[in-house]
Amino acid sequence: MSLDGTNSYVLSAPDSRGVVVVDPGPLDEAHLAALQSCGPVELVLITHHHRDHTEASARFHELTGAPVRAFDSAYCHGGNSLADGEVLSAAGVRISVLATPGHTADSGCFHLPDDGPNGSVLTGDTILGRGTTVLSYPDGTLGDYLRSLDVLESLGAPAVLPAHGPTLPNLGDVVRAYRMHRLERLDQVRAALLTLGLSVGSADVGSVTDRVYAEVDPSVRRAAEHSVAAQLHYLREELSF
């Protein structure tokens, strides 16, 4: 589920001694020591609450004294919760905070407009370096996710710095591919409902998953069911308008 593991990022301007750390990750003392060795930690940012991103947050705050900030105040340590549209300045780096719910309700991205010719965006699990992300329904919803893709597409073509997998050169291209994938899945769910003779309201997640994700590896079956639940919720919302 985490591809090659969780990527932690260390941000710093060339002339700054201090650093910003994004997603300290699971509780691994050697990893935290490596992050701390990069320089005095001024700020720690969290993309969302999942354990592979936040388990080490309290310990890293204890080690560095740096405030840990997240959209969900429950995952902040010595700092306030993040706000959509907030612009941070730390370690000589300008960081624009974007609320991008969908993977989870508290998912956020961090735009670095001065990083290279087109800037870059730390996308957490909203955009991955390989494959597509899971919607952790009911915490994350497809409607929120599609709106978040619109927000990210408006940034143009910055580089993608994901929490899992390799970096990617053009966020706009990835967002458009992600949106197409989601809309194709919705069409597959609609077709499955017709084939099964089910309405959106009466459909059970397991039957639809069997048909739409027939080839999925059993190890990610639960993730597929989360996605189907999110898709059915989205279709029910469509019918309510």
Short mmCIF file of C-alpha atoms in Angstrom, two decimals:
data_model
loop_
_atom_site.label_atom_id
_atom_site.label_comp_id
_atom_site.label_asym_id
_atom_site.label_seq_id
_atom_site.Cartn_x
_atom_site.Cartn_y
_atom_site.Cartn_z
CA MET A 1 0.00 0.00 0.00
CA SER A 2 2.93 2.37 0.59
CA LEU A 3 4.80 1.38 -2.61
CA ASP A 4 8.51 1.87 -1.77
CA GLY A 5 7.78 3.31 1.68
CA THR A 6 6.88 6.80 2.87
CA ASN A 7 8.94 9.67 1.52
CA SER A 8 10.04 12.32 4.02
CA TYR A 9 11.12 15.64 2.53
CA VAL A 10 13.70 18.10 3.85
CA LEU A 11 13.26 21.67 2.59
CA SER A 12 15.79 24.46 2.87
CA ALA A 13 16.98 27.48 0.90
CA PRO A 14 20.65 27.29 -0.19
CA ASP A 15 21.71 29.96 2.31
CA SER A 16 19.70 28.63 5.28
CA ARG A 17 21.05 26.51 8.13
CA GLY A 18 17.57 25.52 9.18
CA VAL A 19 15.27 22.98 7.51
CA VAL A 20 11.60 22.11 7.21
CA VAL A 21 10.66 18.43 7.39
CA VAL A 22 7.50 17.12 5.72
CA ASP A 23 6.04 13.80 6.93
CA PRO A 24 8.58 12.37 9.40
CA GLY A 25 6.96 9.00 8.81
CA PRO A 26 6.76 5.86 10.95
CA LEU A 27 8.60 5.62 14.26
CA ASP A 28 12.10 4.69 13.14
CA GLU A 29 14.85 6.20 15.28
CA ALA A 30 17.54 5.85 12.61
CA HIS A 31 15.36 7.64 10.09
CA LEU A 32 14.58 10.44 12.55
CA ALA A 33 18.29 10.82 13.31
CA ALA A 34 19.01 11.12 9.59
CA LEU A 35 16.37 13.84 9.25
CA GLN A 36 17.70 15.68 12.28
CA SER A 37 21.25 15.57 10.91
CA CYS A 38 20.20 17.75 7.95
CA GLY A 39 20.21 20.86 10.12
CA PRO A 40 18.23 22.63 12.84
CA VAL A 41 14.57 21.74 12.26
CA GLU A 42 12.42 24.88 12.23
CA LEU A 43 9.08 23.34 11.29
CA VAL A 44 7.47 19.95 10.66
CA LEU A 45 4.51 19.65 8.28
CA ILE A 46 2.08 16.74 7.93
CA THR A 47 0.19 15.96 4.71
CA HIS A 48 -2.50 13.84 6.45
CA HIS A 49 -3.08 11.70 9.50
CA HIS A 50 -2.32 8.15 8.31
CA ARG A 51 0.10 6.35 10.57
CA ASP A 52 2.87 5.92 8.00
CA HIS A 53 3.10 9.74 7.90
CA THR A 54 2.50 10.69 11.53
CA GLU A 55 3.59 7.90 13.86
CA ALA A 56 6.96 9.60 14.51
CA SER A 57 5.57 13.15 14.86
CA ALA A 58 5.47 13.36 18.65
CA ARG A 59 8.91 11.79 19.00
CA PHE A 60 10.40 14.10 16.35
CA HIS A 61 8.92 17.12 18.15
CA GLU A 62 10.53 15.83 21.33
CA LEU A 63 13.90 15.45 19.60
CA THR A 64 13.93 18.80 17.79
CA GLY A 65 11.56 21.12 19.63
CA ALA A 66 10.14 22.10 16.25
CA PRO A 67 6.38 22.66 15.98
CA VAL A 68 4.47 19.97 14.11
CA ARG A 69 1.57 21.35 12.10
CA ALA A 70 -1.23 19.46 10.32
CA PHE A 71 -4.76 20.21 9.17
CA ASP A 72 -6.12 18.03 11.96
CA SER A 73 -5.23 19.58 15.33
CA ALA A 74 -5.05 16.09 16.86
CA TYR A 75 -1.79 15.59 14.95
CA CYS A 76 -0.20 18.93 15.88
CA HIS A 77 2.53 19.13 18.50
CA GLY A 78 3.59 22.55 19.71
CA GLY A 79 1.96 24.28 16.74
CA ASN A 80 -1.40 25.38 15.40
CA SER A 81 -3.44 23.53 12.80
CA LEU A 82 -2.88 24.48 9.16
CA ALA A 83 -5.30 26.69 7.21
CA ASP A 84 -6.12 26.49 3.52
CA GLY A 85 -4.39 29.33 1.64
CA GLU A 86 -1.90 30.00 4.43
CA VAL A 87 1.57 31.00 3.26
CA LEU A 88 4.43 29.83 5.45
CA SER A 89 8.02 31.00 5.51
CA ALA A 90 10.63 28.80 7.18
CA ALA A 91 14.23 27.80 6.44
CA GLY A 92 14.23 30.46 3.72
CA VAL A 93 11.45 28.63 1.84
CA ARG A 94 8.03 29.99 0.85
CA ILE A 95 5.34 27.34 1.25
CA SER A 96 1.71 27.74 0.19
CA VAL A 97 -0.71 25.47 2.04
CA LEU A 98 -3.53 23.84 0.07
CA ALA A 99 -6.40 21.85 1.54
CA THR A 100 -6.93 18.89 -0.80
CA PRO A 101 -9.41 16.51 0.86
CA GLY A 102 -10.39 13.29 -0.83
CA HIS A 103 -7.81 10.66 0.08
CA THR A 104 -8.72 11.66 3.64
CA ALA A 105 -10.72 14.61 4.95
CA ASP A 106 -7.55 16.23 6.34
CA SER A 107 -5.31 15.76 3.28
CA GLY A 108 -3.24 18.74 2.22
CA CYS A 109 -0.53 19.64 -0.27
CA PHE A 110 2.35 22.11 -0.04
CA HIS A 111 3.18 24.29 -3.03
CA LEU A 112 6.78 25.49 -3.38
CA PRO A 113 6.47 28.20 -6.05
CA ASP A 114 10.20 29.06 -5.99
CA ASP A 115 11.49 25.51 -6.48
CA GLY A 116 12.79 25.52 -10.06
CA PRO A 117 11.27 27.11 -13.16
CA ASN A 118 7.74 25.76 -12.56
CA GLY A 119 7.82 25.22 -8.82
CA SER A 120 6.94 21.93 -7.15
CA VAL A 121 4.15 20.50 -5.01
CA LEU A 122 4.43 18.05 -2.14
CA THR A 123 1.30 16.04 -2.79
CA GLY A 124 1.21 13.56 0.11
CA ASP A 125 -1.09 10.69 -0.87
CA THR A 126 -3.36 12.90 -2.98
CA ILE A 127 -1.09 12.22 -5.98
CA LEU A 128 1.29 9.27 -5.94
CA GLY A 129 4.46 8.76 -7.92
CA ARG A 130 3.10 5.51 -9.34
CA GLY A 131 -0.45 4.24 -9.71
CA THR A 132 -3.46 5.99 -8.21
CA THR A 133 -4.44 6.72 -4.64
CA VAL A 134 -7.11 5.17 -2.43
CA LEU A 135 -10.09 7.16 -1.22
CA SER A 136 -10.43 6.27 2.46
CA TYR A 137 -14.23 6.45 2.44
CA PRO A 138 -16.13 7.64 4.43
CA ASP A 139 -13.30 9.87 5.66
CA GLY A 140 -12.39 10.72 2.08
CA THR A 141 -14.98 11.23 -0.65
CA LEU A 142 -14.86 11.25 -4.43
CA GLY A 143 -16.61 14.62 -4.69
CA ASP A 144 -13.95 16.22 -2.50
CA TYR A 145 -11.21 14.44 -4.41
CA LEU A 146 -12.38 15.68 -7.82
CA ARG A 147 -12.56 19.23 -6.47
CA SER A 148 -9.03 18.85 -5.09
CA LEU A 149 -7.81 17.73 -8.51
CA ASP A 150 -9.24 20.97 -9.93
CA VAL A 151 -7.30 22.95 -7.32
CA LEU A 152 -4.06 21.18 -8.20
CA GLU A 153 -4.59 21.51 -11.95
CA SER A 154 -4.89 25.29 -11.52
CA LEU A 155 -1.23 25.37 -10.41
CA GLY A 156 -0.03 24.57 -13.93
CA ALA A 157 2.95 22.28 -14.44
CA PRO A 158 5.01 22.12 -11.24
CA ALA A 159 6.97 19.00 -10.38
CA VAL A 160 5.23 16.38 -8.22
CA LEU A 161 6.89 15.38 -4.94
CA PRO A 162 4.67 12.52 -3.69
CA ALA A 163 4.68 10.76 -0.33
CA HIS A 164 5.00 7.39 -2.09
CA GLY A 165 6.87 6.52 -5.26
CA PRO A 166 9.15 8.60 -7.50
CA THR A 167 8.91 12.29 -8.30
CA LEU A 168 7.09 13.28 -11.50
CA PRO A 169 7.81 16.20 -13.86
CA ASN A 170 4.36 17.70 -14.53
CA LEU A 171 1.49 17.90 -12.04
CA GLY A 172 -1.05 19.05 -14.64
CA ASP A 173 -0.50 15.96 -16.78
CA VAL A 174 -0.85 13.65 -13.79
CA VAL A 175 -4.01 15.38 -12.54
CA ARG A 176 -5.68 15.01 -15.93
CA ALA A 177 -4.79 11.32 -16.05
CA TYR A 178 -6.10 10.84 -12.51
CA ARG A 179 -9.38 12.56 -13.32
CA MET A 180 -9.85 10.45 -16.46
CA HIS A 181 -9.20 7.30 -14.42
CA ARG A 182 -11.79 8.27 -11.80
CA LEU A 183 -14.42 9.07 -14.41
CA GLU A 184 -13.75 5.78 -16.22
CA ARG A 185 -14.20 3.92 -12.93
CA LEU A 186 -17.52 5.71 -12.40
CA ASP A 187 -18.67 4.53 -15.82
CA GLN A 188 -17.62 0.98 -14.90
CA VAL A 189 -19.62 1.18 -11.67
CA ARG A 190 -22.69 2.42 -13.56
CA ALA A 191 -22.30 -0.47 -16.04
CA ALA A 192 -21.91 -2.97 -13.20
CA LEU A 193 -25.11 -1.72 -11.57
CA LEU A 194 -26.99 -2.22 -14.84
CA THR A 195 -25.58 -5.71 -15.31
CA LEU A 196 -26.37 -6.70 -11.73
CA GLY A 197 -29.83 -5.15 -11.90
CA LEU A 198 -29.12 -2.97 -8.88
CA SER A 199 -29.95 0.63 -8.10
CA VAL A 200 -27.36 2.91 -6.56
CA GLY A 201 -29.31 2.86 -3.33
CA SER A 202 -29.56 -0.93 -3.11
CA ALA A 203 -26.09 -1.83 -4.39
CA ASP A 204 -23.75 -3.66 -2.05
CA VAL A 205 -20.07 -2.82 -2.19
CA GLY A 206 -18.89 -6.43 -2.44
CA SER A 207 -20.89 -7.31 -5.56
CA VAL A 208 -19.84 -4.16 -7.40
CA THR A 209 -16.20 -4.66 -6.40
CA ASP A 210 -16.30 -8.25 -7.71
CA ARG A 211 -17.27 -6.95 -11.13
CA VAL A 212 -15.34 -3.67 -11.43
CA TYR A 213 -12.13 -4.85 -9.73
CA ALA A 214 -12.27 -8.50 -10.79
CA GLU A 215 -8.51 -8.71 -11.42
CA VAL A 216 -7.39 -6.91 -8.29
CA ASP A 217 -4.82 -8.62 -6.08
CA PRO A 218 -6.41 -9.91 -2.85
CA SER A 219 -3.89 -7.88 -0.83
CA VAL A 220 -5.53 -4.65 -2.01
CA ARG A 221 -9.13 -5.89 -2.05
CA ARG A 222 -10.03 -3.71 0.94
CA ALA A 223 -8.68 -0.62 -0.84
CA ALA A 224 -10.79 -1.47 -3.89
CA GLU A 225 -13.88 -1.76 -1.69
CA HIS A 226 -13.15 1.67 -0.19
CA SER A 227 -12.99 3.10 -3.71
CA VAL A 228 -16.27 1.46 -4.73
CA ALA A 229 -17.97 2.75 -1.58
CA ALA A 230 -16.76 6.25 -2.45
CA GLN A 231 -18.00 5.89 -6.04
CA LEU A 232 -21.45 4.70 -4.95
CA HIS A 233 -21.67 7.59 -2.48
CA TYR A 234 -20.79 10.01 -5.27
CA LEU A 235 -23.48 8.56 -7.56
CA ARG A 236 -26.06 8.77 -4.77
CA GLU A 237 -25.15 12.43 -4.28
CA GLU A 238 -25.61 13.00 -8.02
CA LEU A 239 -29.14 11.58 -7.83
CA SER A 240 -30.03 13.82 -4.89
CA PHE A 241 -29.60 17.01 -6.93
#
